[in-house]
Short mmCIF file of C-alpha atoms in Angstrom, two decimals:
data_model
loop_
_atom_site.label_atom_id
_atom_site.label_comp_id
_atom_site.label_asym_id
_atom_site.label_seq_id
_atom_site.Cartn_x
_atom_site.Cartn_y
_atom_site.Cartn_z
CA MET A 1 -2.01 -55.83 -10.35
CA GLN A 2 1.01 -56.44 -8.08
CA GLN A 3 0.22 -53.21 -6.20
CA CYS A 4 -3.34 -54.42 -5.72
CA ILE A 5 -2.04 -57.75 -4.34
CA ARG A 6 0.49 -56.10 -2.01
CA ALA A 7 -2.23 -53.76 -0.68
CA PHE A 8 -4.52 -56.76 -0.11
CA PHE A 9 -1.92 -58.49 2.10
CA ALA A 10 -0.77 -55.30 3.82
CA LYS A 11 -4.35 -54.78 5.05
CA ARG A 12 -4.35 -58.32 6.42
CA ASN A 13 -0.95 -58.13 8.12
CA VAL A 14 0.66 -60.80 5.94
CA LEU A 15 4.42 -60.31 5.70
CA GLU A 16 6.08 -60.16 2.28
CA VAL A 17 9.15 -62.44 2.01
CA GLU A 18 11.71 -63.42 -0.58
CA THR A 19 13.30 -66.87 -0.81
CA PRO A 20 16.04 -68.28 -3.09
CA ILE A 21 15.35 -69.14 -6.72
CA LEU A 22 18.37 -71.49 -6.64
CA ALA A 23 18.45 -74.36 -4.15
CA ARG A 24 20.39 -77.61 -3.61
CA ALA A 25 17.28 -79.72 -4.17
CA GLY A 26 14.35 -79.60 -6.51
CA VAL A 27 11.08 -81.48 -6.45
CA THR A 28 10.35 -85.19 -6.74
CA ASP A 29 6.93 -84.54 -8.36
CA VAL A 30 6.68 -86.99 -11.24
CA HIS A 31 5.14 -84.38 -13.54
CA LEU A 32 7.36 -81.41 -12.68
CA CYS A 33 10.80 -80.94 -14.12
CA ASN A 34 13.40 -78.65 -12.52
CA VAL A 35 15.87 -76.68 -14.59
CA VAL A 36 19.29 -77.49 -13.12
CA THR A 37 22.31 -75.22 -13.24
CA ARG A 38 25.87 -75.44 -11.87
CA LEU A 39 27.36 -73.06 -9.32
CA GLN A 40 30.91 -72.73 -8.04
CA GLY A 41 32.88 -70.33 -5.86
CA PRO A 42 34.55 -70.12 -2.46
CA GLY A 43 33.55 -73.22 -0.49
CA MET A 44 32.43 -74.89 -3.70
CA PRO A 45 35.63 -75.70 -5.61
CA GLU A 46 33.79 -78.25 -7.75
CA PRO A 47 30.68 -77.02 -9.60
CA GLN A 48 27.56 -78.20 -7.77
CA ASN A 49 24.05 -78.77 -9.05
CA PHE A 50 21.54 -76.10 -8.10
CA TYR A 51 17.85 -76.37 -8.94
CA LEU A 52 15.80 -73.43 -10.15
CA GLN A 53 12.71 -73.64 -7.98
CA THR A 54 9.38 -74.73 -9.46
CA SER A 55 7.68 -72.97 -6.54
CA PRO A 56 8.93 -71.29 -3.35
CA GLU A 57 7.01 -73.81 -1.24
CA TYR A 58 9.82 -75.61 0.59
CA ALA A 59 11.69 -72.43 1.51
CA MET A 60 8.52 -70.69 2.66
CA LYS A 61 7.61 -73.67 4.84
CA ARG A 62 11.07 -73.47 6.40
CA LEU A 63 10.25 -69.87 7.33
CA LEU A 64 6.90 -70.95 8.77
CA ALA A 65 8.61 -73.67 10.82
CA ALA A 66 10.99 -70.99 12.11
CA GLY A 67 7.99 -69.00 13.34
CA SER A 68 7.49 -66.39 10.61
CA GLY A 69 3.71 -66.29 10.93
CA ALA A 70 1.57 -65.47 7.86
CA ILE A 71 3.75 -64.79 4.79
CA PHE A 72 3.34 -64.11 1.07
CA GLN A 73 5.71 -63.92 -1.87
CA LEU A 74 5.62 -62.62 -5.44
CA CYS A 75 8.33 -64.38 -7.44
CA LYS A 76 9.48 -65.94 -10.67
CA VAL A 77 9.52 -69.75 -10.83
CA VAL A 78 10.88 -72.06 -13.53
CA ARG A 79 9.48 -75.33 -14.88
CA ASP A 80 11.17 -77.21 -17.69
CA ASP A 81 9.22 -78.82 -20.54
CA GLU A 82 6.18 -76.54 -20.26
CA ILE A 83 5.47 -74.38 -23.30
CA SER A 84 1.99 -73.68 -24.65
CA CYS A 85 -0.40 -70.76 -24.99
CA ARG A 86 -1.01 -71.16 -21.24
CA HIS A 87 2.56 -72.09 -20.17
CA ASN A 88 5.91 -70.30 -20.25
CA PRO A 89 8.94 -72.04 -18.66
CA GLU A 90 9.53 -69.08 -16.33
CA PHE A 91 6.44 -67.47 -14.92
CA SER A 92 5.26 -65.31 -12.04
CA MET A 93 3.77 -66.81 -8.95
CA LEU A 94 1.98 -65.49 -5.90
CA GLU A 95 2.25 -67.89 -3.00
CA TRP A 96 1.02 -67.39 0.54
CA TYR A 97 0.64 -69.29 3.82
CA ARG A 98 -1.80 -68.80 6.66
CA PRO A 99 -1.12 -70.45 10.02
CA GLU A 100 -4.31 -71.75 11.67
CA TYR A 101 -6.27 -71.62 8.39
CA ASP A 102 -7.81 -74.77 6.97
CA ASP A 103 -8.41 -75.16 3.23
CA ALA A 104 -11.94 -73.69 3.45
CA ALA A 105 -10.66 -70.51 5.13
CA LEU A 106 -7.88 -70.09 2.58
CA MET A 107 -10.24 -70.65 -0.35
CA ALA A 108 -12.43 -67.85 1.04
CA GLU A 109 -9.41 -65.51 1.21
CA LEU A 110 -8.32 -66.41 -2.35
CA ASP A 111 -11.89 -65.84 -3.50
CA ALA A 112 -11.77 -62.31 -2.01
CA LEU A 113 -8.40 -61.59 -3.66
CA VAL A 114 -9.56 -62.77 -7.09
CA GLN A 115 -12.72 -60.65 -6.81
CA GLU A 116 -10.56 -57.63 -6.00
CA VAL A 117 -8.06 -58.24 -8.84
CA LEU A 118 -10.51 -59.28 -11.56
CA GLY A 119 -13.67 -57.51 -10.41
CA CYS A 120 -15.55 -60.79 -10.89
CA GLU A 121 -18.41 -62.39 -8.97
CA PRO A 122 -17.77 -64.59 -5.90
CA ALA A 123 -16.59 -68.10 -6.77
CA GLU A 124 -18.64 -71.25 -6.71
CA TYR A 125 -17.42 -74.31 -4.82
CA LEU A 126 -17.43 -77.93 -5.98
CA THR A 127 -15.69 -80.98 -4.64
CA TYR A 128 -13.68 -83.07 -7.11
CA GLN A 129 -16.30 -85.77 -6.76
CA GLN A 130 -19.21 -83.34 -7.37
CA ALA A 131 -17.48 -81.96 -10.48
CA PHE A 132 -17.12 -85.41 -12.06
CA LEU A 133 -20.60 -86.51 -10.99
CA SER A 134 -22.37 -83.41 -12.28
CA ILE A 135 -20.54 -83.19 -15.62
CA LEU A 136 -19.73 -86.80 -16.51
CA ASP A 137 -22.04 -88.72 -14.15
CA ILE A 138 -18.98 -90.70 -13.03
CA ASP A 139 -17.83 -91.05 -9.41
CA PRO A 140 -14.04 -90.53 -9.51
CA LEU A 141 -13.65 -92.20 -6.10
CA HIS A 142 -15.54 -95.36 -7.07
CA SER A 143 -13.63 -98.50 -7.99
CA ASP A 144 -15.45 -98.67 -11.36
CA ALA A 145 -14.36 -95.17 -12.41
CA LYS A 146 -11.60 -96.31 -14.77
CA PRO A 147 -13.64 -98.15 -17.45
CA ALA A 148 -16.36 -95.47 -17.30
CA LEU A 149 -13.79 -92.68 -17.83
CA LEU A 150 -12.07 -94.55 -20.66
CA LYS A 151 -15.46 -95.00 -22.33
CA VAL A 152 -16.43 -91.33 -22.15
CA LEU A 153 -12.93 -90.18 -23.24
CA SER A 154 -13.14 -92.52 -26.22
CA GLU A 155 -16.64 -91.27 -27.13
CA ARG A 156 -15.44 -87.67 -27.05
CA GLY A 157 -12.44 -88.39 -29.28
CA TYR A 158 -9.71 -88.45 -26.63
CA ASP A 159 -8.79 -92.10 -27.02
CA GLY A 160 -5.29 -93.11 -27.99
CA ALA A 161 -3.56 -91.23 -25.19
CA VAL A 162 -4.71 -93.48 -22.35
CA ASN A 163 -5.79 -97.10 -21.94
CA GLU A 164 -6.41 -99.75 -19.26
CA SER A 165 -2.70 -99.97 -18.47
CA ASP A 166 -2.59 -96.33 -17.27
CA ASN A 167 -3.20 -95.66 -13.63
CA LEU A 168 -6.48 -94.06 -12.61
CA ASP A 169 -4.82 -90.71 -11.77
CA THR A 170 -3.44 -90.27 -15.29
CA ILE A 171 -6.89 -90.94 -16.73
CA LEU A 172 -8.52 -88.60 -14.20
CA GLN A 173 -6.01 -85.86 -15.08
CA LEU A 174 -6.83 -86.12 -18.80
CA ALA A 175 -10.57 -86.11 -18.10
CA MET A 176 -10.14 -83.14 -15.74
CA SER A 177 -8.14 -81.20 -18.36
CA VAL A 178 -10.28 -81.82 -21.42
CA LEU A 179 -13.78 -82.59 -20.13
CA ILE A 180 -14.16 -80.76 -16.79
CA GLU A 181 -11.92 -77.66 -16.95
CA PRO A 182 -13.46 -76.27 -20.16
CA VAL A 183 -16.95 -76.51 -18.63
CA ILE A 184 -16.63 -75.30 -15.03
CA GLY A 185 -16.03 -71.72 -13.89
CA GLN A 186 -17.12 -70.00 -17.08
CA ARG A 187 -19.22 -67.18 -15.59
CA ARG A 188 -17.54 -67.02 -12.18
CA PRO A 189 -14.40 -68.65 -10.74
CA CYS A 190 -14.87 -72.23 -9.55
CA PHE A 191 -13.04 -73.96 -6.71
CA VAL A 192 -12.57 -77.71 -6.94
CA SER A 193 -11.69 -79.13 -3.53
CA HIS A 194 -11.00 -82.54 -1.98
CA PHE A 195 -8.80 -83.99 -4.72
CA PRO A 196 -8.32 -87.77 -4.50
CA ALA A 197 -5.81 -88.84 -1.84
CA SER A 198 -3.62 -90.30 -4.60
CA GLN A 199 -3.21 -86.74 -5.97
CA ALA A 200 -2.71 -85.11 -2.57
CA ALA A 201 0.79 -83.77 -3.42
CA LEU A 202 1.63 -81.82 -0.23
CA ALA A 203 -1.86 -81.78 1.27
CA ARG A 204 -3.01 -83.71 4.31
CA ILE A 205 -5.48 -86.58 3.88
CA ALA A 206 -9.03 -85.91 5.09
CA VAL A 207 -9.67 -87.49 8.49
CA ALA A 208 -13.36 -88.09 7.78
CA ASP A 209 -12.79 -89.69 4.35
CA HIS A 210 -9.41 -91.22 3.59
CA ARG A 211 -10.17 -91.34 -0.14
CA VAL A 212 -9.74 -87.57 -0.45
CA SER A 213 -7.20 -84.92 0.53
CA HIS A 214 -7.35 -81.27 1.53
CA ARG A 215 -6.04 -80.12 -1.85
CA PHE A 216 -7.97 -77.59 -3.94
CA GLU A 217 -7.61 -75.82 -7.25
CA LEU A 218 -9.24 -72.72 -8.71
CA PHE A 219 -10.47 -72.53 -12.31
CA PHE A 220 -11.82 -69.60 -14.28
CA GLN A 221 -12.71 -69.45 -17.95
CA GLY A 222 -10.72 -72.52 -18.88
CA LEU A 223 -7.58 -71.58 -16.95
CA GLU A 224 -6.19 -73.37 -13.91
CA LEU A 225 -5.39 -70.38 -11.69
CA ALA A 226 -4.32 -71.74 -8.31
CA ASN A 227 -3.42 -74.84 -6.37
CA GLY A 228 -3.61 -74.98 -2.58
CA PHE A 229 -3.29 -77.32 0.38
CA TRP A 230 -4.19 -77.61 3.99
CA GLU A 231 -0.59 -78.52 4.47
CA LEU A 232 0.76 -81.90 5.41
CA ALA A 233 2.91 -81.27 8.51
CA ASP A 234 4.00 -84.85 9.16
CA ALA A 235 7.69 -85.20 8.19
CA GLN A 236 7.49 -89.00 8.14
CA GLN A 237 4.54 -89.02 5.73
CA GLN A 238 6.15 -86.31 3.61
CA ARG A 239 9.36 -88.33 3.24
CA GLY A 240 7.26 -91.37 2.32
CA ARG A 241 5.54 -89.42 -0.46
CA PHE A 242 8.87 -88.14 -1.84
CA LEU A 243 10.25 -91.70 -1.88
CA ALA A 244 7.07 -92.99 -3.57
CA ASP A 245 7.53 -90.26 -6.22
CA ASN A 246 11.03 -91.51 -6.89
CA VAL A 247 9.81 -95.11 -7.17
CA GLU A 248 7.22 -93.94 -9.73
CA ARG A 249 9.95 -91.94 -11.51
CA GLU A 250 12.03 -95.10 -11.81
CA ARG A 251 9.06 -97.03 -13.18
CA LEU A 252 8.56 -94.35 -15.86
CA GLY A 253 12.24 -94.20 -16.73
CA LEU A 254 12.70 -90.69 -15.29
CA ALA A 255 15.69 -89.61 -13.22
CA THR A 256 15.12 -89.85 -9.48
CA GLN A 257 15.57 -86.61 -7.57
CA PRO A 258 17.47 -85.82 -4.36
CA LEU A 259 15.17 -85.05 -1.42
CA ASP A 260 15.19 -81.57 0.07
CA GLU A 261 16.56 -82.61 3.48
CA ARG A 262 16.49 -79.04 4.83
CA PHE A 263 12.76 -78.89 4.09
CA LEU A 264 12.20 -82.29 5.73
CA ALA A 265 14.24 -81.18 8.75
CA ALA A 266 12.00 -78.11 9.07
CA LEU A 267 8.92 -80.37 9.08
CA GLU A 268 10.55 -82.54 11.77
CA HIS A 269 11.20 -79.41 13.81
CA GLY A 270 7.51 -78.60 13.44
CA LEU A 271 5.43 -76.85 10.79
CA PRO A 272 2.57 -74.90 12.35
CA ASP A 273 -0.91 -76.00 11.31
CA CYS A 274 -1.40 -73.95 8.14
CA SER A 275 -2.78 -73.72 4.63
CA GLY A 276 -0.99 -72.38 1.59
CA VAL A 277 -1.80 -71.62 -2.04
CA ALA A 278 0.08 -70.74 -5.23
CA VAL A 279 -1.51 -68.52 -7.89
CA GLY A 280 -0.32 -68.17 -11.49
CA LEU A 281 -0.07 -64.40 -11.91
CA ASP A 282 0.42 -64.46 -15.68
CA ARG A 283 -2.86 -66.29 -16.08
CA LEU A 284 -4.58 -63.89 -13.69
CA LEU A 285 -3.34 -61.04 -15.89
CA MET A 286 -4.53 -62.89 -19.02
CA LEU A 287 -8.04 -62.96 -17.52
CA ARG A 288 -7.84 -59.33 -16.41
CA LEU A 289 -6.89 -58.26 -19.95
CA GLY A 290 -9.03 -60.84 -21.75
CA VAL A 291 -6.20 -62.41 -23.79
CA LYS A 292 -5.95 -66.07 -24.81
CA ASP A 293 -2.19 -66.47 -25.28
CA ILE A 294 0.29 -66.05 -22.43
CA ALA A 295 2.82 -64.62 -24.94
CA GLU A 296 0.63 -61.51 -25.21
CA ILE A 297 1.18 -60.53 -21.58
CA LEU A 298 4.92 -61.36 -21.36
CA THR A 299 7.55 -58.85 -22.43
CA PHE A 300 9.54 -61.59 -24.13
CA PRO A 301 8.03 -65.10 -24.12
CA VAL A 302 10.49 -67.99 -24.23
CA SER A 303 10.38 -68.11 -28.03
CA ARG A 304 11.88 -64.59 -28.07
CA ALA A 305 13.82 -64.63 -24.75
CA MET B 1 11.11 -93.74 -41.13
CA ALA B 2 12.09 -91.94 -37.96
CA ASN B 3 9.83 -91.67 -34.94
CA PHE B 4 8.85 -88.28 -33.57
CA SER B 5 8.27 -87.52 -29.89
CA THR B 6 5.51 -85.10 -28.89
CA ASN B 7 8.11 -82.38 -28.29
CA GLU B 8 8.99 -82.55 -32.00
CA PHE B 9 5.36 -81.99 -33.04
CA LYS B 10 4.76 -78.84 -35.05
CA SER B 11 2.41 -77.84 -37.82
CA GLY B 12 3.51 -79.34 -41.11
CA LEU B 13 5.07 -82.49 -39.59
CA LYS B 14 3.96 -85.65 -41.38
CA ILE B 15 3.11 -88.63 -39.17
CA MET B 16 1.38 -92.00 -39.54
CA GLN B 17 -2.01 -92.45 -37.83
CA ASP B 18 -4.53 -95.25 -38.37
CA GLY B 19 -2.31 -96.59 -41.15
CA GLU B 20 -2.61 -93.34 -43.07
CA PRO B 21 -0.11 -90.51 -43.63
CA CYS B 22 -1.27 -87.32 -41.89
CA VAL B 23 -0.05 -83.76 -41.57
CA ILE B 24 -0.15 -81.93 -38.22
CA LEU B 25 -2.18 -78.72 -38.45
CA GLU B 26 -2.07 -77.58 -34.82
CA ASN B 27 -0.38 -78.84 -31.67
CA GLU B 28 -1.37 -77.78 -28.17
CA MET B 29 0.02 -78.95 -24.82
CA VAL B 30 -2.53 -79.66 -22.12
CA LYS B 31 -1.00 -79.87 -18.65
CA PRO B 32 -2.46 -79.66 -15.18
CA GLY B 33 -0.12 -77.95 -12.69
CA LYS B 34 0.44 -81.22 -10.89
CA GLY B 35 -0.30 -83.87 -13.44
CA GLN B 36 0.45 -85.68 -16.63
CA ALA B 37 0.97 -83.50 -19.74
CA PHE B 38 -0.78 -84.37 -22.99
CA SER B 39 -0.40 -83.19 -26.57
CA ARG B 40 -3.61 -82.41 -28.36
CA VAL B 41 -3.11 -82.24 -32.13
CA ARG B 42 -5.33 -81.51 -35.09
CA ILE B 43 -4.25 -83.54 -38.09
CA ARG B 44 -5.39 -83.84 -41.68
CA LYS B 45 -5.38 -87.34 -43.12
CA LEU B 46 -3.66 -87.07 -46.46
CA LEU B 47 -5.56 -89.88 -48.20
CA SER B 48 -9.10 -89.09 -47.12
CA GLY B 49 -8.58 -85.37 -46.49
CA LYS B 50 -10.42 -85.74 -43.15
CA VAL B 51 -9.39 -83.45 -40.29
CA VAL B 52 -9.40 -85.21 -36.92
CA GLU B 53 -8.11 -84.53 -33.40
CA LYS B 54 -5.77 -86.87 -31.56
CA THR B 55 -4.40 -86.89 -28.02
CA PHE B 56 -1.00 -88.21 -27.00
CA LYS B 57 0.73 -88.51 -23.65
CA SER B 58 3.70 -86.13 -23.60
CA GLY B 59 6.86 -88.07 -24.33
CA ASP B 60 5.04 -90.65 -26.47
CA SER B 61 6.42 -91.03 -29.95
CA VAL B 62 4.71 -91.74 -33.24
CA GLU B 63 5.97 -93.05 -36.54
CA GLY B 64 6.85 -90.43 -39.12
CA ALA B 65 5.38 -90.62 -42.61
CA ASP B 66 7.61 -90.57 -45.67
CA VAL B 67 5.71 -87.79 -47.38
CA VAL B 68 7.25 -85.24 -49.73
CA ASP B 69 5.91 -82.63 -52.11
CA VAL B 70 7.39 -82.38 -55.62
CA GLU B 71 6.72 -79.86 -58.39
CA LEU B 72 5.92 -81.60 -61.67
CA ALA B 73 4.49 -80.44 -65.00
CA TYR B 74 1.25 -82.04 -66.20
CA LEU B 75 1.65 -83.87 -69.53
CA TYR B 76 -1.50 -85.78 -70.47
CA SER B 77 -4.07 -88.29 -69.33
CA ASP B 78 -4.59 -91.71 -70.87
CA GLY B 79 -7.99 -92.04 -69.21
CA GLU B 80 -6.69 -94.20 -66.37
CA PHE B 81 -3.61 -92.29 -65.26
CA TRP B 82 -2.53 -88.67 -65.29
CA HIS B 83 1.08 -88.28 -66.33
CA PHE B 84 3.48 -85.69 -64.95
CA MET B 85 7.11 -84.87 -65.65
CA ASN B 86 9.97 -83.33 -63.69
CA ASN B 87 11.08 -80.40 -65.87
CA GLU B 88 14.71 -80.76 -64.77
CA THR B 89 15.33 -84.52 -64.76
CA PHE B 90 12.56 -85.36 -67.30
CA GLU B 91 11.54 -88.23 -65.03
CA GLN B 92 7.88 -89.11 -65.45
CA LEU B 93 5.29 -90.12 -62.89
CA ALA B 94 1.72 -91.38 -63.22
CA ALA B 95 -1.02 -90.49 -60.69
CA ASP B 96 -4.23 -92.48 -60.46
CA ASP B 97 -7.79 -91.22 -60.14
CA ALA B 98 -7.73 -91.41 -56.32
CA ALA B 99 -4.72 -89.09 -56.18
CA VAL B 100 -6.01 -86.59 -58.74
CA GLY B 101 -9.61 -86.60 -57.49
CA ASP B 102 -11.69 -83.53 -58.26
CA ASN B 103 -8.60 -81.60 -59.25
CA LYS B 104 -8.55 -83.32 -62.65
CA LYS B 105 -10.81 -80.52 -63.93
CA TRP B 106 -8.05 -77.96 -63.28
CA LEU B 107 -5.20 -79.79 -65.02
CA VAL B 108 -3.76 -77.80 -67.92
CA GLU B 109 -0.93 -79.21 -70.02
CA GLN B 110 2.47 -77.79 -69.05
CA ASP B 111 1.14 -76.31 -65.79
CA VAL B 112 3.38 -77.12 -62.83
CA CYS B 113 1.43 -78.94 -60.10
CA THR B 114 2.39 -79.94 -56.57
CA ILE B 115 2.33 -83.72 -56.24
CA THR B 116 2.39 -85.25 -52.76
CA LEU B 117 4.26 -88.55 -52.62
CA TRP B 118 3.89 -91.12 -49.85
CA ASN B 119 6.60 -93.79 -50.00
CA GLY B 120 7.25 -92.55 -53.52
CA LYS B 121 3.64 -93.00 -54.64
CA PRO B 122 1.45 -90.00 -55.60
CA ILE B 123 -1.42 -89.49 -53.16
CA ASN B 124 -2.47 -85.95 -54.01
CA VAL B 125 -2.21 -83.57 -56.93
CA ALA B 126 -2.63 -79.84 -56.29
CA PRO B 127 -3.01 -77.62 -59.36
CA PRO B 128 -1.55 -74.09 -59.44
CA ASN B 129 -3.70 -71.51 -57.61
CA PHE B 130 -4.72 -69.96 -60.94
CA VAL B 131 -5.28 -71.73 -64.24
CA GLU B 132 -6.34 -70.46 -67.66
CA LEU B 133 -8.97 -72.47 -69.51
CA GLU B 134 -11.14 -72.03 -72.62
CA ILE B 135 -14.93 -71.89 -72.45
CA THR B 136 -16.58 -74.59 -74.57
CA GLU B 137 -20.17 -73.97 -73.66
CA THR B 138 -22.23 -71.13 -72.17
CA ASP B 139 -25.48 -69.29 -72.89
CA PRO B 140 -25.03 -66.30 -75.21
CA GLY B 141 -24.93 -63.22 -73.03
CA LEU B 142 -26.80 -59.98 -73.71
CA LYS B 143 -24.64 -57.40 -75.45
CA GLY B 144 -23.99 -54.40 -73.29
CA ASP B 145 -24.67 -56.20 -69.99
CA THR B 146 -21.45 -55.46 -68.21
CA ALA B 147 -22.86 -55.06 -64.70
CA GLY B 148 -23.50 -58.79 -64.42
CA THR B 149 -25.90 -59.53 -61.61
CA GLY B 150 -25.72 -63.24 -60.98
CA GLY B 151 -23.67 -64.36 -63.95
CA LYS B 152 -24.23 -67.66 -65.78
CA PRO B 153 -22.66 -71.12 -65.77
CA ALA B 154 -19.92 -71.83 -68.29
CA THR B 155 -18.39 -75.21 -69.10
CA LEU B 156 -14.63 -75.22 -69.63
CA VAL B 157 -12.54 -77.40 -71.89
CA THR B 158 -11.68 -79.73 -68.99
CA GLY B 159 -15.33 -80.17 -68.02
CA ALA B 160 -15.19 -77.81 -65.04
CA VAL B 161 -18.27 -75.59 -64.60
CA VAL B 162 -17.66 -72.03 -63.40
CA ARG B 163 -19.99 -69.06 -62.91
CA VAL B 164 -18.93 -66.27 -65.25
CA PRO B 165 -20.27 -62.75 -65.98
CA LEU B 166 -22.93 -62.52 -68.70
CA PHE B 167 -20.60 -60.87 -71.25
CA VAL B 168 -18.14 -63.78 -71.41
CA GLN B 169 -18.57 -65.89 -74.57
CA ILE B 170 -17.75 -69.38 -75.92
CA GLY B 171 -14.17 -69.63 -77.14
CA GLU B 172 -12.82 -67.09 -74.71
CA VAL B 173 -10.05 -68.07 -72.25
CA ILE B 174 -10.66 -67.23 -68.62
CA LYS B 175 -8.54 -67.26 -65.47
CA VAL B 176 -9.96 -69.30 -62.57
CA ASP B 177 -8.94 -69.57 -58.91
CA THR B 178 -8.66 -73.34 -58.37
CA ARG B 179 -8.94 -73.04 -54.58
CA SER B 180 -12.44 -71.52 -54.70
CA GLY B 181 -13.42 -72.54 -58.24
CA GLU B 182 -14.28 -68.89 -58.96
CA TYR B 183 -13.88 -66.85 -62.14
CA VAL B 184 -11.14 -64.19 -61.86
CA SER B 185 -10.91 -62.50 -65.27
CA ARG B 186 -10.81 -62.92 -69.02
CA VAL B 187 -7.41 -63.62 -70.56
CA LYS B 188 -6.66 -61.55 -73.66
#
């Protein structure tokens, strides 16, 4: 599968790169948790915190800002507190960036790659709003979405986990995971684009409709396969989002995280207009081999590592 | 009783839900790449026996249930309670009809049963997997019919009704699988 991926990018003149697994900063994402380790040595007499990267995104964007052009990477990433039949704390990721591509162009390229790797049909495309409207008849961008979502979650037996005091995004994420994901992309992969602006992560906000962002995900047979952005290039906005993450972390009683100043400096220097996407390779292999448990495709899953 | 966070969930853990002790059967994490994680668990309610699904936000904690299983020998029934004894300490315990339920028809004196206690009170009685009981009533079978096509119903000394092969007669002791309620063999 990796050979197939490397050949795909070689044909398209995308350069393979390698970036550090250990870095001085992690992510502020409220729902991601870095594994932290301590390093020491010449120049570092006192042990210093280093963060195992949850994705190579910040380092790859530093390369883009330095003028690398189109790049891809196959690497291991680490996320704490994620173990299930679809999650292993360390897993393989394919991540690539395309200068001058918008999200639509990158989705088309990912679609082509997935067809090549899995031999499946071309993907279908839905917006986040279309997905919720067609399956639940609820507009996720409407101000009345919250009570309607709580009602349908309760009817389907998912009450208890969320209530009126939760913010809309938490409720949307549960509905997406248990009511939308299992339904969409069964016969062919399904892109969901234009996530709400409040879940933009590192995507830019849509100019035509400020309620949504240029963030997309790809789903196939109940698995979330990829997450991509038409990248936010504004350093000021990016810093604001990191700080907002830390405020939310404080509210939830989580530790705040140091900001990756080298990444922010690269954005200030200038990130070319580009789109990027990260693909979970273990899950892609699960689909290729038709297995339901990630442990079946890992040499030694975390329970036996 | 201690509280358990979702990361402590595993099958077999006893927790309180809807005011009832429950046992976790399955636990599955649901987590979007960039979003809140949830725990989806299948639980069996220990009083009603109902299996239901529940969803929790990861990091939430729930109250544990003080539920333990003990092995006790069945002594006798006084019509209202079923009495059991610990064969080592000789302590006795009485279970009511709600705890014994349908399993009363499999209780054989001296058999060691598994009694589930919630806050020290019996809530379930599980008989051994196999019990031996005498037949008190069944149609006379045809001599020589050993092939047994459909069998016939037989009433046992406890009132349980089991399908047995045609050659099995009144007064004989048979071995029964209490989980399925099926005849296993005759006991010589």
